[in-house]
Each structure stands twice: as C-alpha cells, then as structure tokens.
C-alpha cells in the first residue's frame, strides 16, 4: 500500500500526465482548424500566390500529421494498466526527430506575420475571407499561427515538471531521456530561427547600404551598434579628423563600419526598425559603407 507521501507524489505525476495529454488534444484540434478553416479556404480562393501561401502557413500540414501521431502515442497511456511514463517516454523517443520540422515553421514565423498583415491591408477580399474564418474559429489568424511556436516551448516545461515529481528509478530515467531529446530539438529549432533572423537582417542591411555583394552563403548579421567615430588626421602634426555618426555591424565573418549619409539624421533611431525582415524601401541609403574588416586567418606559431 502507498503511504500518504507516495500517494501525493503519484497524484502530482498523474496531474502532469493529464495536462500533457489534454493540452496535446487541444493543440491537435487547433492545428486542424488552422489547416482546414484558414489554409484550405485561402488556398482554394486563389487570392494569394503559392509562394505567399507557403510564407504565411509554412509547413503547418506537416506539423498536423506529426502531432496527430504524437497524440495517438500518448493516448496509449490511457489504456488499462498502461505505464504512463513508459508510454510518454516511448512517444517522444519515436517522434522527437520529426519535431525538427518545427524549425522551418518557427524560422518563418516573423516573416509570415509581416506578410499576412501587409496582404490583409492590400487585399480586401482576403481580409474578408480571414475575418469569416476568425469568426467561425473564435480566434484571430495571428493567434492561430503562433500556436505551433508556443507548443514547442511547452514540451520541455511539462517534461521537466514530470521529472521533478518522479522518484529516482527507471521511470524518472526514461522521462529524463525524453526531456533531453526534446531539449535538443528545441535548441536546434532556436539555432535555425537565429540563423534565419540573422540572414533576414543581413538582406535588409545590404539593401540599405545598396551593397548586394554583402549577401553571401553562411553570412548573417549578429548585432549592430551606433557610435561616434573620428578619423585620424593625415598631417604630420597628427591632427584629428571630424567626428561623425557611424554604425558598426558585426556579422558572422566580417565587421562593417558605415557612416551616415548627408541629409539623413537620427532623431529617433529605433533598433527594431533595422531588424525587420522586410524593411521599407528607401530612396537612398542612409548609411554608406566606409570599412570592412574580414575575419583574419588563424595565426600560426613556430
């Protein structure tokens, strides 16, 4: 017989299992709504191009199939005399490799929401169609599109909670392995998202500088900072040049220095305005590239 502590421990574990299963059922239902009530009518309407459709909805149908399989595997734990931990660990061990498909969806999410907002403002028929879908679903298109991003973040939290409530033993070890698997997937997805964001920022930078040659494979923009720089004078007396507004861009393989072009002033610079995937077109670059320092080869010593 279980003592009071074991009973309380068992109840806590059961609650986590119940939450994992119930929220997975809800999430799979949400994916079906996203695919059937939003994607399907938009696709059949012909109001947007195939490329625009892929940008907005990405691989949501693939995610739907993956999570339907995950749900079926988790539901095995509801069978009589089933071992909750064994079923859950087996489900994630089998499906975790397929959850890497979330990297495509998550990396595309910011661009998807920006394009959706742009198209809804430009296309009244599309906006009306989506408003009808939103009324039927009781949720906005944006709230539906973000659900896969939110769900992937939820798995490590639930499994971590489960590990914390389990006593040492084979069950805890099995769930710990499942947690390690899903954390690895989440890290890979996050890395893919960071790479995609860095490439998008690099494209925006190349457009602003009017230097498309900056866009090369494997290069991404990591960070940027505004600063005042002063050029050393060329006279024998070592006089200094004029100070001016500059911006430093740190890329994965080069460091770039730009000087603000004449006629452009930074009265209210916002960092986010320079990290958008699709920045507004400019009639002329507000910065000009004045220096590029490439990553030097490693130094060798005798």
Short mmCIF file of C-alpha atoms in Angstrom, two decimals:
data_model
loop_
_atom_site.label_atom_id
_atom_site.label_comp_id
_atom_site.label_asym_id
_atom_site.label_seq_id
_atom_site.Cartn_x
_atom_site.Cartn_y
_atom_site.Cartn_z
CA UNK A 1 0.00 0.00 0.00
CA UNK A 2 1.08 3.56 -0.72
CA UNK A 3 1.78 5.87 2.18
CA UNK A 4 0.45 9.44 2.19
CA UNK A 5 3.65 10.89 0.70
CA UNK A 6 3.71 8.35 -2.14
CA UNK A 7 0.03 8.97 -2.79
CA UNK A 8 0.60 12.71 -3.01
CA UNK A 9 3.58 12.14 -5.27
CA UNK A 10 1.52 9.84 -7.50
CA UNK A 11 -1.29 12.40 -7.73
CA UNK A 12 1.18 15.08 -8.78
CA UNK A 13 2.56 12.86 -11.54
CA UNK A 14 -0.95 11.99 -12.72
CA UNK A 15 -1.84 15.67 -12.96
CA UNK A 16 1.14 16.38 -15.20
CA UNK A 17 0.27 13.44 -17.44
CA UNK A 18 -3.31 14.64 -17.64
CA UNK A 19 -2.19 18.15 -18.55
CA UNK A 20 0.20 16.86 -21.22
CA UNK A 21 -2.48 14.73 -22.82
CA UNK A 22 -5.33 17.25 -22.60
CA UNK A 23 -3.26 20.13 -23.96
CA UNK A 24 -1.97 17.92 -26.78
CA UNK A 25 -5.57 17.09 -27.76
CA UNK A 26 -6.43 20.79 -27.76
CA UNK A 27 -3.35 21.63 -29.78
CA UNK A 28 -4.06 18.99 -32.43
CA UNK A 29 -7.60 20.38 -32.71
CA UNK A 30 -6.11 23.85 -33.20
CA UNK A 31 -3.83 22.56 -35.96
CA UNK A 32 -6.83 21.03 -37.72
CA UNK A 33 -8.63 24.36 -37.53
CA UNK A 34 -5.58 26.20 -38.85
CA UNK A 35 -5.26 23.82 -41.80
CA UNK A 36 -8.96 23.28 -42.57
CA UNK A 37 -10.55 26.63 -41.71
CA UNK A 38 -7.72 29.03 -42.61
CA UNK A 39 -5.24 27.45 -45.01
CA UNK A 40 -7.72 25.46 -47.10
CA UNK A 41 -10.11 28.33 -47.97
CA UNK A 42 -7.21 30.72 -48.64
CA UNK A 43 -5.64 28.16 -50.96
CA UNK A 44 -8.86 27.46 -52.85
CA UNK A 45 -9.66 31.18 -53.19
CA UNK A 46 -6.63 31.90 -55.34
CA UNK A 47 -6.30 35.30 -53.66
CA UNK A 48 -2.59 34.88 -52.94
CA UNK A 49 0.28 33.21 -54.74
CA UNK A 50 1.66 29.80 -53.81
CA UNK A 51 4.82 31.49 -52.56
CA UNK A 52 2.82 33.81 -50.31
CA UNK A 53 0.79 30.88 -49.02
CA UNK A 54 3.97 28.98 -48.15
CA UNK A 55 5.41 32.02 -46.39
CA UNK A 56 2.31 32.50 -44.24
CA UNK A 57 1.31 28.92 -43.42
CA UNK A 58 4.71 27.26 -43.88
CA UNK A 59 4.59 23.51 -43.19
CA UNK A 60 1.61 23.55 -40.80
CA UNK A 61 0.08 20.49 -42.52
CA UNK A 62 3.25 18.51 -41.83
CA UNK A 63 3.10 19.59 -38.18
CA UNK A 64 -0.51 18.46 -38.04
CA UNK A 65 0.39 14.94 -39.17
CA UNK A 66 3.32 14.74 -36.76
CA UNK A 67 1.29 15.82 -33.75
CA UNK A 68 -1.60 13.55 -34.61
CA UNK A 69 0.88 10.68 -34.39
CA UNK A 70 2.28 12.03 -31.13
CA UNK A 71 -1.22 12.29 -29.70
CA UNK A 72 -2.03 8.69 -30.68
CA UNK A 73 1.17 7.53 -28.97
CA UNK A 74 0.38 9.49 -25.82
CA UNK A 75 -3.18 8.17 -25.73
CA UNK A 76 -1.81 4.64 -25.26
CA UNK A 77 -1.21 5.68 -21.66
CA UNK A 78 -4.98 5.81 -21.15
CA UNK A 79 -5.28 2.07 -21.70
CA UNK A 80 -5.95 -0.08 -18.65
CA UNK A 81 -2.81 -0.98 -16.69
CA UNK A 82 -0.70 1.17 -19.03
CA UNK A 83 2.51 2.67 -17.69
CA UNK A 84 2.19 6.46 -18.15
CA UNK A 85 5.93 7.04 -18.02
CA UNK A 86 6.77 4.24 -20.44
CA UNK A 87 4.16 5.41 -22.97
CA UNK A 88 5.23 9.04 -22.73
CA UNK A 89 8.94 8.28 -23.00
CA UNK A 90 8.33 5.98 -25.98
CA UNK A 91 6.16 8.59 -27.69
CA UNK A 92 8.81 11.30 -27.51
CA UNK A 93 11.66 8.91 -28.33
CA UNK A 94 9.83 7.99 -31.56
CA UNK A 95 8.51 11.41 -32.55
CA UNK A 96 11.25 13.80 -31.34
CA UNK A 97 13.28 13.52 -34.58
CA UNK A 98 10.19 14.55 -36.55
CA UNK A 99 9.63 17.57 -34.31
CA UNK A 100 12.64 19.13 -36.03
CA UNK A 101 10.13 20.12 -38.70
CA UNK A 102 9.21 22.92 -36.30
CA UNK A 103 12.49 24.63 -37.23
CA UNK A 104 11.07 25.50 -40.65
CA UNK A 105 7.83 26.85 -39.18
CA UNK A 106 9.43 28.84 -36.36
CA UNK A 107 12.16 30.32 -38.53
CA UNK A 108 9.47 31.56 -40.90
CA UNK A 109 7.08 32.92 -38.28
CA UNK A 110 8.10 36.60 -38.14
CA UNK A 111 8.13 36.91 -41.92
CA UNK A 112 4.76 35.12 -42.04
CA UNK A 113 3.05 37.59 -39.71
CA UNK A 114 4.55 40.60 -41.51
CA UNK A 115 3.41 39.34 -44.91
CA UNK A 116 -0.05 38.48 -43.59
CA UNK A 117 -0.51 41.99 -42.20
CA UNK A 118 0.70 43.52 -45.47
CA UNK A 119 -1.62 41.40 -47.64
CA UNK A 120 -4.68 41.99 -45.46
CA UNK A 121 -4.24 45.74 -45.83
CA UNK A 122 -3.80 45.45 -49.58
CA UNK A 123 -6.38 42.74 -50.35
CA UNK A 124 -9.91 43.38 -49.08
CA UNK A 125 -11.20 40.03 -50.35
CA UNK A 126 -8.50 38.16 -48.44
CA UNK A 127 -9.20 40.19 -45.31
CA UNK A 128 -12.92 39.40 -45.57
CA UNK A 129 -12.21 35.69 -46.05
CA UNK A 130 -9.95 35.58 -43.00
CA UNK A 131 -12.44 37.55 -40.90
CA UNK A 132 -15.03 34.89 -41.69
CA UNK A 133 -12.61 32.14 -40.66
CA UNK A 134 -11.78 34.04 -37.48
CA UNK A 135 -15.45 34.44 -36.60
CA UNK A 136 -16.03 30.71 -37.08
CA UNK A 137 -12.95 29.69 -35.11
CA UNK A 138 -13.34 32.32 -32.41
CA UNK A 139 -9.65 33.22 -32.75
CA UNK A 140 -7.61 35.57 -34.89
CA UNK A 141 -5.38 34.34 -37.69
CA UNK A 142 -2.34 35.57 -35.78
CA UNK A 143 -3.30 33.68 -32.62
CA UNK A 144 -3.69 30.50 -34.69
CA UNK A 145 -0.36 30.92 -36.46
CA UNK A 146 1.58 31.34 -33.21
CA UNK A 147 0.25 28.15 -31.60
CA UNK A 148 2.96 25.84 -33.02
CA UNK A 149 5.66 28.19 -31.71
CA UNK A 150 4.05 28.17 -28.26
CA UNK A 151 3.53 24.40 -28.23
CA UNK A 152 7.14 23.54 -28.92
CA UNK A 153 8.14 25.71 -25.94
CA UNK A 154 5.63 23.88 -23.73
CA UNK A 155 7.02 20.33 -24.07
CA UNK A 156 10.27 20.91 -22.12
CA UNK A 157 8.32 22.61 -19.32
CA UNK A 158 5.86 19.73 -18.94
CA UNK A 159 8.54 17.04 -19.07
CA UNK A 160 10.73 18.95 -16.63
CA UNK A 161 7.80 19.19 -14.22
CA UNK A 162 7.25 15.46 -14.61
CA UNK A 163 10.88 14.61 -13.89
CA UNK A 164 10.78 16.79 -10.77
CA UNK A 165 7.78 14.87 -9.42
CA UNK A 166 9.04 11.37 -10.11
CA UNK A 167 11.17 9.45 -7.58
CA UNK A 168 14.54 8.07 -8.62
CA UNK A 169 14.18 4.93 -10.70
CA UNK A 170 13.57 3.61 -14.22
CA UNK A 171 10.53 5.81 -14.82
CA UNK A 172 12.34 9.01 -13.92
CA UNK A 173 15.29 7.97 -16.07
CA UNK A 174 13.02 7.28 -19.05
CA UNK A 175 11.32 10.65 -18.81
CA UNK A 176 14.70 12.36 -18.33
CA UNK A 177 15.83 10.88 -21.64
CA UNK A 178 12.65 12.17 -23.26
CA UNK A 179 13.35 15.62 -21.79
CA UNK A 180 16.90 15.54 -23.16
CA UNK A 181 15.54 14.62 -26.61
CA UNK A 182 13.02 17.45 -26.71
CA UNK A 183 15.55 19.97 -25.36
CA UNK A 184 17.91 19.00 -28.16
CA UNK A 185 15.15 19.57 -30.70
CA UNK A 186 14.28 22.94 -29.13
CA UNK A 187 17.93 24.03 -29.26
CA UNK A 188 18.18 23.05 -32.92
CA UNK A 189 14.99 24.94 -33.71
CA UNK A 190 16.25 28.02 -31.86
CA UNK A 191 19.52 27.91 -33.77
CA UNK A 192 17.64 27.70 -37.05
CA UNK A 193 15.49 30.67 -36.02
CA UNK A 194 18.55 32.73 -35.07
CA UNK A 195 20.18 31.91 -38.41
CA UNK A 196 17.05 32.90 -40.32
CA UNK A 197 16.75 36.17 -38.41
CA UNK A 198 20.43 36.93 -39.00
CA UNK A 199 20.10 36.32 -42.73
CA UNK A 200 16.99 38.48 -42.89
CA UNK A 201 18.79 41.33 -41.11
CA UNK A 202 21.72 40.94 -43.49
CA UNK A 203 19.41 41.25 -46.50
CA UNK A 204 17.92 44.42 -45.03
CA UNK A 205 21.41 45.78 -44.37
CA UNK A 206 22.58 45.02 -47.92
CA UNK A 207 19.56 46.86 -49.28
CA UNK A 208 20.09 49.86 -47.02
CA UNK A 209 23.77 50.10 -47.99
CA UNK A 210 22.98 49.31 -51.62
CA UNK A 211 25.61 46.56 -51.45
CA UNK A 212 24.08 43.27 -52.56
CA UNK A 213 27.58 41.75 -52.64
CA UNK A 214 27.40 41.60 -48.85
CA UNK A 215 24.89 38.75 -49.10
CA UNK A 216 26.89 35.53 -49.26
CA UNK A 217 26.10 31.98 -48.10
CA UNK A 218 26.54 31.31 -44.37
CA UNK A 219 26.87 35.01 -43.51
CA UNK A 220 24.45 36.51 -41.01
CA UNK A 221 24.16 39.78 -39.12
CA UNK A 222 24.67 39.21 -35.41
CA UNK A 223 24.40 42.69 -33.90
CA UNK A 224 24.74 46.39 -34.58
CA UNK A 225 25.55 49.50 -32.58
CA UNK A 226 25.51 53.25 -33.23
CA UNK A 227 28.64 55.18 -32.31
CA UNK A 228 30.62 58.33 -32.98
CA UNK A 229 33.90 57.79 -34.80
CA UNK A 230 36.74 60.15 -35.52
CA UNK A 231 39.17 59.59 -38.35
CA UNK A 232 42.84 60.15 -37.68
CA UNK A 233 44.21 63.16 -39.49
CA UNK A 234 46.82 62.79 -42.19
CA UNK A 235 49.01 65.77 -41.35
CA UNK A 236 52.45 65.47 -39.87
CA UNK A 237 51.22 67.16 -36.72
CA UNK A 238 48.71 64.35 -36.19
CA UNK A 239 45.57 66.48 -36.17
CA UNK A 240 42.30 64.59 -35.82
CA UNK A 241 39.54 64.47 -38.40
CA UNK A 242 35.93 65.42 -37.81
CA UNK A 243 33.74 63.30 -35.57
CA UNK A 244 30.71 61.78 -37.21
CA UNK A 245 27.80 59.40 -36.68
CA UNK A 246 28.66 55.84 -37.64
CA UNK A 247 27.16 52.40 -37.24
CA UNK A 248 29.07 49.20 -36.59
CA UNK A 249 27.66 45.89 -37.84
CA UNK A 250 29.03 42.62 -36.51
CA UNK A 251 28.49 39.79 -38.97
CA UNK A 252 29.43 36.15 -38.64
CA UNK A 253 32.60 36.63 -40.70
CA UNK A 254 33.14 40.38 -41.16
CA UNK A 255 32.85 43.65 -39.25
CA UNK A 256 31.35 46.57 -41.17
CA UNK A 257 31.55 50.28 -40.43
CA UNK A 258 29.11 52.69 -42.02
CA UNK A 259 28.94 56.46 -41.99
CA UNK A 260 25.63 58.29 -42.05
CA UNK A 261 24.98 59.81 -45.44
CA UNK A 262 24.46 63.55 -45.76
CA UNK A 263 20.87 64.60 -45.40
CA UNK A 264 19.99 61.73 -43.05
CA UNK A 265 19.80 62.38 -39.34
CA UNK A 266 18.96 60.01 -36.49
CA UNK A 267 16.43 62.00 -34.48
CA UNK A 268 14.65 58.93 -33.18
CA UNK A 269 16.58 55.81 -34.04
CA UNK A 270 14.84 52.56 -33.14
CA UNK A 271 16.85 49.35 -33.18
CA UNK A 272 13.82 47.25 -34.10
CA UNK A 273 13.32 49.25 -37.25
CA UNK A 274 16.62 47.87 -38.54
CA UNK A 275 15.93 44.24 -37.70
CA UNK A 276 12.71 43.77 -39.65
CA UNK A 277 12.71 41.05 -42.27
CA UNK A 278 11.11 43.33 -44.83
CA UNK A 279 12.22 46.92 -44.19
CA UNK A 280 10.63 49.74 -46.15
CA UNK A 281 12.31 50.68 -49.39
CA UNK A 282 14.50 53.73 -49.15
CA UNK A 283 15.09 56.19 -51.97
CA UNK A 284 18.76 56.40 -50.96
CA UNK A 285 20.85 54.55 -48.38
CA UNK A 286 21.03 56.40 -45.06
CA UNK A 287 24.49 54.91 -44.44
CA UNK A 288 27.47 54.42 -46.67
CA UNK A 289 29.96 51.63 -46.10
CA UNK A 290 33.37 53.03 -45.21
CA UNK A 291 35.22 49.98 -43.88
CA UNK A 292 35.06 46.20 -43.93
CA UNK A 293 37.28 44.01 -41.77
CA UNK A 294 37.23 40.31 -42.56
CA UNK A 295 37.85 37.60 -40.03
CA UNK A 296 41.62 37.08 -40.23
CA UNK A 297 43.02 33.60 -40.70
CA UNK A 298 44.26 31.92 -37.53
CA UNK A 299 47.83 32.86 -36.62
CA UNK A 300 50.36 30.09 -36.60
CA UNK A 301 53.39 29.94 -34.39
CA UNK A 302 56.66 28.15 -34.96
#
